[in-house]
Amino acid sequence: MSAPGAPRPRSRACNALSGAGRALAIAGSLSSCVGTVAAGFGGDWGGPLAALGFVVFVAFEQPRLNRTARVYCLIALAALLLSVLRRGGIGPALVHALAEGALFAAIFASVGLLAAAARQSALVRRCGIALIRQPPGRRYAALSAGGHLLSILLSFGALPLLAVMIMDANSLAEAGGDQRVQRIRTQRMMLALLRSFCAILLWSPLSVAVLLVLGAVPGVGWSGLGLFGGVEALLLLVLGALVDRLSFPRRPATASTGNSPMPWLDALRLAGIAALVFAVASAIHLGAEVALTIGIVTGVPLVALAWIVGQVRLPDLPGHAWGVIAPYLRTGLTAQRTEVAVVGASAAIGAVMLDLLPAHAIEDLAAHAALPPWLMAGAIVWLIVALGQTGLNPVLTVALLAPGLAQGFPALPPTVLAMALVSGWAISLQSSPFTAGVLMLSQFAQVPPSTFGRTWNGRFVLAALLLVTVYLGGLQIALS
């Protein structure tokens, strides 16, 4: 007999039901991938299959979703039911909205396999350790550049990987026994890590922000967005280094035995893998004349599998490959359930609202906007960041704003509008105490999320908003 108050063991029936639900969720995720690729290459059956797979995945992962994801799913469900009632049944618009959600489930699944390959790579581990163990004078710059590169390959997974290394390396002994120095080093390295990750949202075709905006703003290609976004990302990384230097002037170096030389050859290899990902996705996109998102969903797993094969010698390949792919299929596909639910639901909500919104609504709003066009892009950035401070996720904000703004503000060139949306997303992600990155890194740093996002990063966020407003204003004038 179990002790009073002890948790009751789960029955075999409950375990069986749980296992069946997990298997159906995995099947739903894989169906989203297959359906998305099929639809991208012109298969009429692909959209409905992807939509069904997305619904199955979210339905069977509901018990494991957090409160925020459930709220987003309920809002999406309400919007979908409104669409059914408004249209008198399940029509193409409803299937399209669900297929939009499935697209991002497929993107997360594809990028997740690349991240699984990266986590098993000794190359990634060597680079991560070397970044953390740079001398204090070079550490911020090394973490900014190296963290940016690792974030391309690992996506959100780069944050916990490097954060663990930071906390392990930043011991009191390494700080010469000075707790104040230890706290300052934690603050500087964590901020460098967050800023480097958020910068990929401005240009990387593997980032959800870029892919969502490319799909929502007509007339925008990755070539333009990637170019101007890459310039902005570089400007913000330099700004971050400048704010860091002004906030923490150099002090006499503390004795440390942990410094490591920068492994430039390893860094070049990682950069080569990232370039290969872009090259393969772009080749499929251009060669098959499909959307870039389809190139990503199709091409990224091919590079990931090639990377897994190249990590070991041929005799060890079967065991190694199974050791990476099997856990990915069992838990990796469902591990990102919250991100899939939030982003997928937001994309579906945006698609439904665009279908239901009166055609003249955004045009009327634009007619009453008193801002000149060169300030409009900056105002969009400030709006997204301000809404983020209230708890509104930038994913939903951008998903709702993008289609309507594209229709209602013709004075804004599509590329400038797209840049404003990803810029607001990137800055909101590193300032709002409600976003996943700030919540995670504040736990590692042992400070409240509001302290991390607003107090620690407040100067940079304000400077970034001003810089981006000027940059987008200049871009608006140049492209008009």
Short mmCIF file of C-alpha atoms in Angstrom, two decimals:
data_model
loop_
_atom_site.label_atom_id
_atom_site.label_comp_id
_atom_site.label_asym_id
_atom_site.label_seq_id
_atom_site.Cartn_x
_atom_site.Cartn_y
_atom_site.Cartn_z
CA MET A 1 0.00 0.00 0.00
CA SER A 2 1.37 3.43 -0.93
CA ALA A 3 2.21 5.98 1.75
CA PRO A 4 -0.35 8.74 2.44
CA GLY A 5 0.17 11.71 0.15
CA ALA A 6 2.33 9.74 -2.28
CA PRO A 7 1.49 10.12 -5.98
CA ARG A 8 -0.69 7.29 -7.24
CA PRO A 9 0.98 5.15 -9.88
CA ARG A 10 -0.43 5.51 -13.37
CA SER A 11 -2.39 2.58 -14.67
CA ARG A 12 -1.36 0.62 -17.73
CA ALA A 13 -4.40 1.97 -19.53
CA CYS A 14 -3.32 5.57 -18.85
CA ASN A 15 0.21 4.81 -20.03
CA ALA A 16 -1.15 3.17 -23.16
CA LEU A 17 -3.41 6.13 -23.91
CA SER A 18 -0.54 8.54 -23.31
CA GLY A 19 1.71 6.54 -25.63
CA ALA A 20 -0.98 6.40 -28.31
CA GLY A 21 -1.51 10.15 -28.04
CA ARG A 22 2.23 10.78 -28.40
CA ALA A 23 2.37 8.48 -31.45
CA LEU A 24 -0.56 10.31 -33.06
CA ALA A 25 1.08 13.68 -32.35
CA ILE A 26 4.28 12.48 -34.04
CA ALA A 27 2.24 11.20 -36.98
CA GLY A 28 0.52 14.60 -37.17
CA SER A 29 3.86 16.41 -37.25
CA LEU A 30 5.19 14.16 -40.02
CA SER A 31 1.93 14.58 -41.95
CA SER A 32 2.33 18.36 -41.71
CA CYS A 33 5.80 18.03 -43.24
CA VAL A 34 4.73 15.69 -46.06
CA GLY A 35 1.61 17.71 -46.83
CA THR A 36 3.46 21.02 -46.81
CA VAL A 37 6.11 19.77 -49.24
CA ALA A 38 3.49 18.14 -51.48
CA ALA A 39 1.43 21.35 -51.58
CA GLY A 40 4.55 23.37 -52.30
CA PHE A 41 5.32 21.23 -55.33
CA GLY A 42 1.74 21.52 -56.63
CA GLY A 43 -0.02 18.51 -55.11
CA ASP A 44 -3.71 19.33 -54.51
CA TRP A 45 -3.89 16.81 -51.67
CA GLY A 46 -0.97 18.38 -49.80
CA GLY A 47 -2.84 21.30 -48.23
CA PRO A 48 -5.64 19.24 -46.67
CA LEU A 49 -3.13 16.64 -45.40
CA ALA A 50 -0.93 19.34 -43.86
CA ALA A 51 -3.97 21.01 -42.26
CA LEU A 52 -5.19 17.70 -40.82
CA GLY A 53 -1.71 16.86 -39.52
CA PHE A 54 -1.44 20.23 -37.79
CA VAL A 55 -4.83 19.81 -36.10
CA VAL A 56 -3.92 16.28 -34.93
CA PHE A 57 -0.56 17.42 -33.58
CA VAL A 58 -1.98 20.33 -31.59
CA ALA A 59 -4.97 18.30 -30.34
CA PHE A 60 -2.87 15.46 -28.92
CA GLU A 61 -0.21 17.79 -27.48
CA GLN A 62 -2.79 19.94 -25.67
CA PRO A 63 -2.20 18.32 -22.25
CA ARG A 64 1.49 19.25 -22.41
CA LEU A 65 1.09 22.83 -23.68
CA ASN A 66 1.67 25.73 -21.34
CA ARG A 67 -1.02 28.29 -20.57
CA THR A 68 0.12 30.81 -23.18
CA ALA A 69 0.05 28.25 -25.98
CA ARG A 70 -3.42 27.09 -24.93
CA VAL A 71 -4.71 30.66 -25.01
CA TYR A 72 -3.36 31.10 -28.53
CA CYS A 73 -4.97 27.83 -29.62
CA LEU A 74 -8.32 28.90 -28.16
CA ILE A 75 -8.12 32.24 -29.98
CA ALA A 76 -7.29 30.39 -33.21
CA LEU A 77 -10.19 27.99 -32.64
CA ALA A 78 -12.58 30.90 -32.09
CA ALA A 79 -11.35 32.60 -35.28
CA LEU A 80 -11.71 29.37 -37.27
CA LEU A 81 -15.25 28.79 -35.96
CA LEU A 82 -16.12 32.38 -36.87
CA SER A 83 -14.82 31.71 -40.36
CA VAL A 84 -16.96 28.56 -40.64
CA LEU A 85 -20.07 30.43 -39.51
CA ARG A 86 -19.32 33.38 -41.75
CA ARG A 87 -18.63 31.26 -44.84
CA GLY A 88 -21.30 28.68 -44.15
CA GLY A 89 -18.99 25.69 -43.90
CA ILE A 90 -15.42 24.48 -44.26
CA GLY A 91 -14.06 26.22 -47.32
CA PRO A 92 -10.71 26.86 -48.98
CA ALA A 93 -10.00 29.81 -46.67
CA LEU A 94 -10.25 27.57 -43.58
CA VAL A 95 -8.01 24.89 -45.09
CA HIS A 96 -5.53 27.60 -46.11
CA ALA A 97 -5.45 29.00 -42.57
CA LEU A 98 -4.73 25.58 -41.07
CA ALA A 99 -2.16 24.86 -43.78
CA GLU A 100 -0.40 28.09 -42.78
CA GLY A 101 -0.12 26.71 -39.25
CA ALA A 102 1.12 23.39 -40.64
CA LEU A 103 3.81 25.20 -42.62
CA PHE A 104 5.44 26.43 -39.44
CA ALA A 105 5.09 23.03 -37.80
CA ALA A 106 7.03 21.64 -40.77
CA ILE A 107 9.66 24.40 -40.49
CA PHE A 108 10.19 23.66 -36.78
CA ALA A 109 10.48 19.94 -37.54
CA SER A 110 13.06 20.53 -40.29
CA VAL A 111 15.18 22.98 -38.31
CA GLY A 112 14.84 20.70 -35.28
CA LEU A 113 16.62 17.89 -37.13
CA LEU A 114 19.46 20.29 -37.99
CA ALA A 115 19.68 21.30 -34.32
CA ALA A 116 19.75 17.61 -33.29
CA ALA A 117 22.70 17.06 -35.62
CA ALA A 118 24.45 20.16 -34.24
CA ARG A 119 24.02 19.07 -30.62
CA GLN A 120 25.87 15.83 -31.38
CA SER A 121 28.72 17.65 -33.13
CA ALA A 122 32.10 17.87 -31.43
CA LEU A 123 32.75 20.85 -33.70
CA VAL A 124 29.89 22.80 -32.10
CA ARG A 125 31.03 21.91 -28.59
CA ARG A 126 34.61 23.02 -29.29
CA CYS A 127 33.44 26.34 -30.68
CA GLY A 128 31.06 26.94 -27.79
CA ILE A 129 33.72 26.29 -25.14
CA ALA A 130 36.24 28.49 -26.97
CA LEU A 131 33.74 31.38 -27.15
CA ILE A 132 33.12 31.30 -23.41
CA ARG A 133 36.82 31.10 -22.56
CA GLN A 134 37.97 34.19 -24.47
CA PRO A 135 39.73 36.90 -22.43
CA PRO A 136 37.35 39.50 -20.95
CA GLY A 137 38.39 42.12 -23.50
CA ARG A 138 37.39 39.88 -26.42
CA ARG A 139 34.63 37.83 -24.80
CA TYR A 140 31.64 40.04 -25.69
CA ALA A 141 32.66 40.35 -29.35
CA ALA A 142 33.42 36.63 -29.58
CA LEU A 143 30.06 35.67 -28.05
CA SER A 144 28.21 38.11 -30.33
CA ALA A 145 29.76 36.75 -33.53
CA GLY A 146 29.97 33.10 -32.48
CA GLY A 147 26.56 33.08 -30.81
CA HIS A 148 25.06 34.51 -34.00
CA LEU A 149 26.62 31.73 -36.07
CA LEU A 150 25.54 28.98 -33.66
CA SER A 151 22.01 30.44 -33.52
CA ILE A 152 21.69 29.95 -37.28
CA LEU A 153 22.31 26.23 -36.88
CA LEU A 154 20.78 25.59 -33.45
CA SER A 155 18.02 28.23 -33.55
CA PHE A 156 16.57 28.72 -30.04
CA GLY A 157 18.62 25.75 -28.85
CA ALA A 158 21.76 27.90 -28.92
CA LEU A 159 20.54 29.82 -25.86
CA PRO A 160 20.43 26.98 -23.31
CA LEU A 161 23.55 25.33 -24.78
CA LEU A 162 25.72 28.45 -24.41
CA ALA A 163 24.00 29.62 -21.21
CA VAL A 164 24.99 26.39 -19.44
CA MET A 165 28.59 26.85 -20.66
CA ILE A 166 28.58 30.46 -19.44
CA MET A 167 27.43 29.57 -15.94
CA ASP A 168 29.90 26.67 -15.70
CA ALA A 169 32.84 28.78 -16.89
CA ASN A 170 32.01 31.94 -14.90
CA SER A 171 32.97 30.58 -11.51
CA LEU A 172 33.92 32.69 -8.53
CA ALA A 173 37.50 31.44 -8.87
CA GLU A 174 37.64 32.65 -12.49
CA ALA A 175 36.52 36.09 -11.23
CA GLY A 176 39.38 36.19 -8.72
CA GLY A 177 37.00 35.67 -5.80
CA ASP A 178 35.15 38.92 -6.54
CA GLN A 179 31.36 38.35 -6.63
CA ARG A 180 30.77 41.73 -8.27
CA VAL A 181 33.06 40.81 -11.17
CA GLN A 182 31.30 37.46 -11.46
CA ARG A 183 27.87 39.16 -11.67
CA ILE A 184 29.06 41.68 -14.26
CA ARG A 185 30.54 38.90 -16.41
CA THR A 186 27.27 36.98 -16.20
CA GLN A 187 25.34 40.07 -17.26
CA ARG A 188 27.65 40.88 -20.18
CA MET A 189 27.79 37.34 -21.54
CA MET A 190 24.05 36.70 -21.21
CA LEU A 191 23.23 39.96 -22.98
CA ALA A 192 25.71 39.20 -25.76
CA LEU A 193 24.09 35.79 -26.18
CA LEU A 194 20.53 37.17 -26.36
CA ARG A 195 21.43 40.00 -28.75
CA SER A 196 23.32 37.68 -31.08
CA PHE A 197 20.38 35.26 -31.22
CA CYS A 198 17.80 37.98 -31.87
CA ALA A 199 19.88 39.38 -34.73
CA ILE A 200 19.24 36.27 -36.84
CA LEU A 201 15.54 37.20 -36.91
CA LEU A 202 16.46 40.11 -39.18
CA TRP A 203 17.88 38.14 -42.07
CA SER A 204 18.27 34.36 -41.67
CA PRO A 205 15.93 32.32 -43.90
CA LEU A 206 15.85 29.73 -41.10
CA SER A 207 14.22 32.16 -38.66
CA VAL A 208 10.47 32.00 -38.16
CA ALA A 209 10.25 35.80 -38.27
CA VAL A 210 11.70 36.03 -41.78
CA LEU A 211 9.66 33.12 -43.12
CA LEU A 212 6.38 34.38 -41.65
CA VAL A 213 6.92 37.89 -43.04
CA LEU A 214 7.97 36.59 -46.46
CA GLY A 215 4.70 34.67 -46.64
CA ALA A 216 2.54 37.54 -45.35
CA VAL A 217 3.90 40.55 -47.28
CA PRO A 218 3.44 40.25 -51.05
CA GLY A 219 6.27 41.38 -53.27
CA VAL A 220 9.10 40.65 -50.82
CA GLY A 221 11.89 38.22 -51.64
CA TRP A 222 14.59 36.93 -49.36
CA SER A 223 17.32 38.51 -51.50
CA GLY A 224 16.19 42.03 -50.55
CA LEU A 225 15.13 41.24 -47.00
CA GLY A 226 18.28 39.21 -46.37
CA LEU A 227 20.53 41.99 -47.67
CA PHE A 228 18.98 44.89 -45.76
CA GLY A 229 18.29 42.71 -42.72
CA GLY A 230 21.91 41.54 -42.70
CA VAL A 231 23.13 45.14 -42.70
CA GLU A 232 20.78 45.96 -39.81
CA ALA A 233 21.88 42.87 -37.90
CA LEU A 234 25.52 43.96 -38.25
CA LEU A 235 24.65 47.49 -37.11
CA LEU A 236 22.83 46.16 -34.03
CA LEU A 237 25.66 43.78 -33.13
CA VAL A 238 28.13 46.67 -33.34
CA LEU A 239 25.75 48.84 -31.31
CA GLY A 240 25.57 46.11 -28.69
CA ALA A 241 29.36 46.01 -28.42
CA LEU A 242 29.44 49.81 -28.11
CA VAL A 243 26.78 49.86 -25.38
CA ASP A 244 28.65 47.09 -23.57
CA ARG A 245 31.93 49.01 -23.72
CA LEU A 246 30.32 52.24 -22.46
CA SER A 247 28.38 50.43 -19.72
CA PHE A 248 31.34 48.37 -18.51
CA PRO A 249 34.64 50.22 -19.05
CA ARG A 250 37.73 48.04 -19.15
CA ARG A 251 39.34 47.17 -15.85
CA PRO A 252 42.67 45.54 -15.14
CA ALA A 253 42.37 41.90 -16.18
CA THR A 254 41.70 39.38 -13.44
CA ALA A 255 44.03 36.42 -13.41
CA SER A 256 42.48 33.49 -15.20
CA THR A 257 43.77 30.18 -16.37
CA GLY A 258 40.79 29.32 -18.56
CA ASN A 259 41.44 31.43 -21.68
CA SER A 260 41.46 29.53 -24.96
CA PRO A 261 42.65 30.54 -28.42
CA MET A 262 39.88 31.11 -30.93
CA PRO A 263 39.59 28.02 -33.20
CA TRP A 264 39.25 29.88 -36.49
CA LEU A 265 39.31 26.72 -38.60
CA ASP A 266 36.42 25.26 -36.61
CA ALA A 267 34.51 28.54 -36.95
CA LEU A 268 35.04 28.45 -40.72
CA ARG A 269 33.73 24.88 -40.84
CA LEU A 270 30.58 25.90 -38.98
CA ALA A 271 30.15 28.87 -41.30
CA GLY A 272 30.53 26.47 -44.23
CA ILE A 273 27.75 24.25 -42.90
CA ALA A 274 25.47 27.29 -42.48
CA ALA A 275 26.32 28.41 -46.03
CA LEU A 276 25.53 24.90 -47.30
CA VAL A 277 22.11 25.04 -45.66
CA PHE A 278 21.33 28.31 -47.43
CA ALA A 279 22.75 27.05 -50.73
CA VAL A 280 20.72 23.83 -50.77
CA ALA A 281 17.49 25.60 -49.75
CA SER A 282 18.06 28.31 -52.36
CA ALA A 283 18.86 25.75 -55.06
CA ILE A 284 15.56 23.95 -54.43
CA HIS A 285 13.73 27.28 -54.26
CA LEU A 286 15.13 28.52 -57.57
CA GLY A 287 15.57 25.22 -59.41
CA ALA A 288 12.13 23.83 -58.68
CA GLU A 289 10.46 27.27 -58.69
CA VAL A 290 8.87 26.74 -55.30
CA ALA A 291 8.56 29.08 -52.31
CA LEU A 292 11.66 29.58 -50.16
CA THR A 293 9.81 28.04 -47.22
CA ILE A 294 9.45 24.82 -49.23
CA GLY A 295 13.15 24.97 -50.03
CA ILE A 296 13.84 25.22 -46.28
CA VAL A 297 11.50 22.37 -45.31
CA THR A 298 12.96 20.15 -48.04
CA GLY A 299 16.61 21.14 -48.01
CA VAL A 300 17.45 21.55 -44.32
CA PRO A 301 16.82 17.86 -43.45
CA LEU A 302 19.09 16.82 -46.34
CA VAL A 303 21.96 18.89 -44.95
CA ALA A 304 21.22 17.64 -41.42
CA LEU A 305 21.39 14.02 -42.54
CA ALA A 306 24.65 14.68 -44.42
CA TRP A 307 26.09 16.30 -41.28
CA ILE A 308 25.09 13.29 -39.17
CA VAL A 309 26.78 10.98 -41.68
CA GLY A 310 29.96 13.09 -41.63
CA GLN A 311 30.32 13.08 -37.85
CA VAL A 312 31.65 9.52 -37.51
CA ARG A 313 33.56 6.89 -39.39
CA LEU A 314 31.62 4.55 -41.67
CA PRO A 315 31.67 1.48 -39.33
CA ASP A 316 30.12 3.59 -36.53
CA LEU A 317 27.54 5.26 -38.76
CA PRO A 318 24.47 3.03 -38.19
CA GLY A 319 24.64 3.29 -34.40
CA HIS A 320 25.43 7.00 -34.43
CA ALA A 321 22.69 7.87 -36.93
CA TRP A 322 20.11 5.87 -34.99
CA GLY A 323 21.27 7.53 -31.76
CA VAL A 324 20.52 10.95 -33.25
CA ILE A 325 17.43 10.27 -35.36
CA ALA A 326 15.54 7.94 -32.98
CA PRO A 327 15.43 10.44 -30.05
CA TYR A 328 14.52 13.15 -32.53
CA LEU A 329 11.53 11.14 -33.76
CA ARG A 330 10.50 10.07 -30.24
CA THR A 331 10.84 13.41 -28.46
CA GLY A 332 12.36 16.02 -30.75
CA LEU A 333 9.32 16.39 -32.99
CA THR A 334 7.08 17.07 -29.99
CA ALA A 335 9.59 18.95 -27.81
CA GLN A 336 8.83 22.21 -29.61
CA ARG A 337 5.09 21.83 -29.06
CA THR A 338 4.76 25.26 -27.46
CA GLU A 339 6.56 27.07 -30.28
CA VAL A 340 4.62 25.13 -32.92
CA ALA A 341 1.30 25.87 -31.21
CA VAL A 342 1.99 29.59 -30.68
CA VAL A 343 3.48 30.31 -34.11
CA GLY A 344 1.11 27.99 -35.98
CA ALA A 345 -1.96 29.35 -34.20
CA SER A 346 -0.79 32.93 -34.82
CA ALA A 347 -0.31 32.23 -38.52
CA ALA A 348 -3.79 30.67 -38.71
CA ILE A 349 -5.33 33.63 -36.86
CA GLY A 350 -3.65 36.07 -39.24
CA ALA A 351 -4.90 34.18 -42.30
CA VAL A 352 -8.48 34.01 -40.95
CA MET A 353 -8.55 37.68 -39.94
CA LEU A 354 -7.31 38.72 -43.38
CA ASP A 355 -10.15 36.70 -44.92
CA LEU A 356 -12.80 38.10 -42.56
CA LEU A 357 -11.63 41.71 -42.32
CA PRO A 358 -13.57 44.15 -44.51
CA ALA A 359 -11.47 45.14 -47.49
CA HIS A 360 -11.70 48.85 -46.66
CA ALA A 361 -10.81 48.59 -42.96
CA ILE A 362 -7.04 48.90 -43.30
CA GLU A 363 -7.36 51.49 -46.07
CA ASP A 364 -9.51 53.63 -43.74
CA LEU A 365 -6.88 53.30 -41.02
CA ALA A 366 -4.15 54.32 -43.45
CA ALA A 367 -6.16 57.35 -44.51
CA HIS A 368 -6.27 58.57 -40.90
CA ALA A 369 -2.57 57.96 -40.24
CA ALA A 370 -0.91 61.36 -39.94
CA LEU A 371 2.69 60.12 -40.02
CA PRO A 372 4.82 60.75 -43.09
CA PRO A 373 5.87 57.56 -44.94
CA TRP A 374 9.50 57.81 -43.81
CA LEU A 375 8.35 57.64 -40.16
CA MET A 376 5.68 54.99 -40.65
CA ALA A 377 8.14 52.05 -40.67
CA GLY A 378 9.71 53.23 -37.41
CA ALA A 379 6.27 53.65 -35.85
CA ILE A 380 5.46 50.00 -36.68
CA VAL A 381 8.64 48.89 -34.90
CA TRP A 382 7.82 50.94 -31.79
CA LEU A 383 4.23 49.59 -31.80
CA ILE A 384 5.35 45.95 -31.87
CA VAL A 385 7.85 46.54 -29.06
CA ALA A 386 5.29 48.45 -26.97
CA LEU A 387 2.68 45.70 -27.35
CA GLY A 388 5.33 43.17 -26.36
CA GLN A 389 5.76 44.94 -23.01
CA THR A 390 2.10 44.21 -22.25
CA GLY A 391 2.57 40.48 -22.81
CA LEU A 392 1.37 40.30 -26.42
CA ASN A 393 3.71 37.91 -28.24
CA PRO A 394 5.36 39.50 -31.30
CA VAL A 395 4.47 36.37 -33.29
CA LEU A 396 0.76 37.19 -33.03
CA THR A 397 1.30 40.93 -33.45
CA VAL A 398 3.22 40.45 -36.70
CA ALA A 399 0.85 37.74 -37.96
CA LEU A 400 -2.09 40.10 -37.48
CA LEU A 401 -0.42 43.28 -38.72
CA ALA A 402 1.51 42.00 -41.74
CA PRO A 403 -1.28 41.20 -44.21
CA GLY A 404 -3.34 44.28 -43.39
CA LEU A 405 -0.42 46.69 -43.46
CA ALA A 406 0.68 45.29 -46.80
CA GLN A 407 -2.74 46.17 -48.23
CA GLY A 408 -3.41 49.41 -46.40
CA PHE A 409 -0.09 51.25 -46.64
CA PRO A 410 0.92 51.21 -50.31
CA ALA A 411 3.27 54.16 -49.68
CA LEU A 412 5.56 51.77 -47.78
CA PRO A 413 7.72 49.67 -50.13
CA PRO A 414 7.15 45.96 -49.33
CA THR A 415 10.78 45.42 -48.34
CA VAL A 416 10.66 48.35 -45.89
CA LEU A 417 7.43 47.03 -44.37
CA ALA A 418 8.95 43.56 -44.03
CA MET A 419 12.06 45.07 -42.40
CA ALA A 420 9.89 47.01 -39.93
CA LEU A 421 8.02 43.84 -38.93
CA VAL A 422 11.12 41.67 -38.35
CA SER A 423 12.88 44.59 -36.59
CA GLY A 424 10.01 45.05 -34.15
CA TRP A 425 9.93 41.29 -33.57
CA ALA A 426 13.68 41.10 -32.91
CA ILE A 427 13.76 44.05 -30.49
CA SER A 428 10.61 42.95 -28.68
CA LEU A 429 12.06 39.48 -28.21
CA GLN A 430 14.99 40.85 -26.23
CA SER A 431 13.16 43.47 -24.19
CA SER A 432 9.79 42.02 -23.16
CA PRO A 433 9.87 40.07 -19.86
CA PHE A 434 7.23 37.74 -21.31
CA THR A 435 9.26 36.30 -24.21
CA ALA A 436 10.90 32.89 -24.07
CA GLY A 437 14.50 34.09 -24.49
CA VAL A 438 14.33 36.64 -21.67
CA LEU A 439 12.50 34.20 -19.39
CA MET A 440 15.09 31.46 -19.96
CA LEU A 441 18.25 33.55 -19.65
CA SER A 442 16.95 35.46 -16.61
CA GLN A 443 16.59 32.10 -14.85
CA PHE A 444 20.21 31.25 -15.64
CA ALA A 445 21.33 34.72 -14.49
CA GLN A 446 19.11 34.44 -11.36
CA VAL A 447 17.40 37.80 -11.85
CA PRO A 448 13.73 38.69 -12.52
CA PRO A 449 12.78 38.77 -16.23
CA SER A 450 11.90 42.47 -15.99
CA THR A 451 15.39 43.20 -14.65
CA PHE A 452 16.98 41.25 -17.48
CA GLY A 453 14.90 42.64 -20.35
CA ARG A 454 14.33 46.21 -19.19
CA THR A 455 17.01 47.15 -16.66
CA TRP A 456 19.99 45.25 -18.03
CA ASN A 457 19.06 45.62 -21.68
CA GLY A 458 17.11 48.89 -21.52
CA ARG A 459 19.87 51.18 -22.82
CA PHE A 460 20.53 48.95 -25.78
CA VAL A 461 16.82 48.56 -26.61
CA LEU A 462 16.26 52.33 -26.63
CA ALA A 463 19.38 52.93 -28.73
CA ALA A 464 18.35 50.11 -31.08
CA LEU A 465 14.87 51.60 -31.54
CA LEU A 466 16.33 54.97 -32.45
CA LEU A 467 18.92 53.45 -34.79
CA VAL A 468 16.37 51.23 -36.54
CA THR A 469 13.94 54.16 -36.96
CA VAL A 470 16.64 56.19 -38.71
CA TYR A 471 17.81 53.20 -40.76
CA LEU A 472 14.30 52.32 -41.97
CA GLY A 473 13.53 55.97 -42.67
CA GLY A 474 16.59 56.17 -44.89
CA LEU A 475 15.67 52.89 -46.54
CA GLN A 476 12.14 54.20 -47.20
CA ILE A 477 13.51 57.31 -48.90
CA ALA A 478 16.05 55.32 -50.92
CA LEU A 479 13.53 52.73 -52.20
CA SER A 480 10.62 55.11 -52.87
#
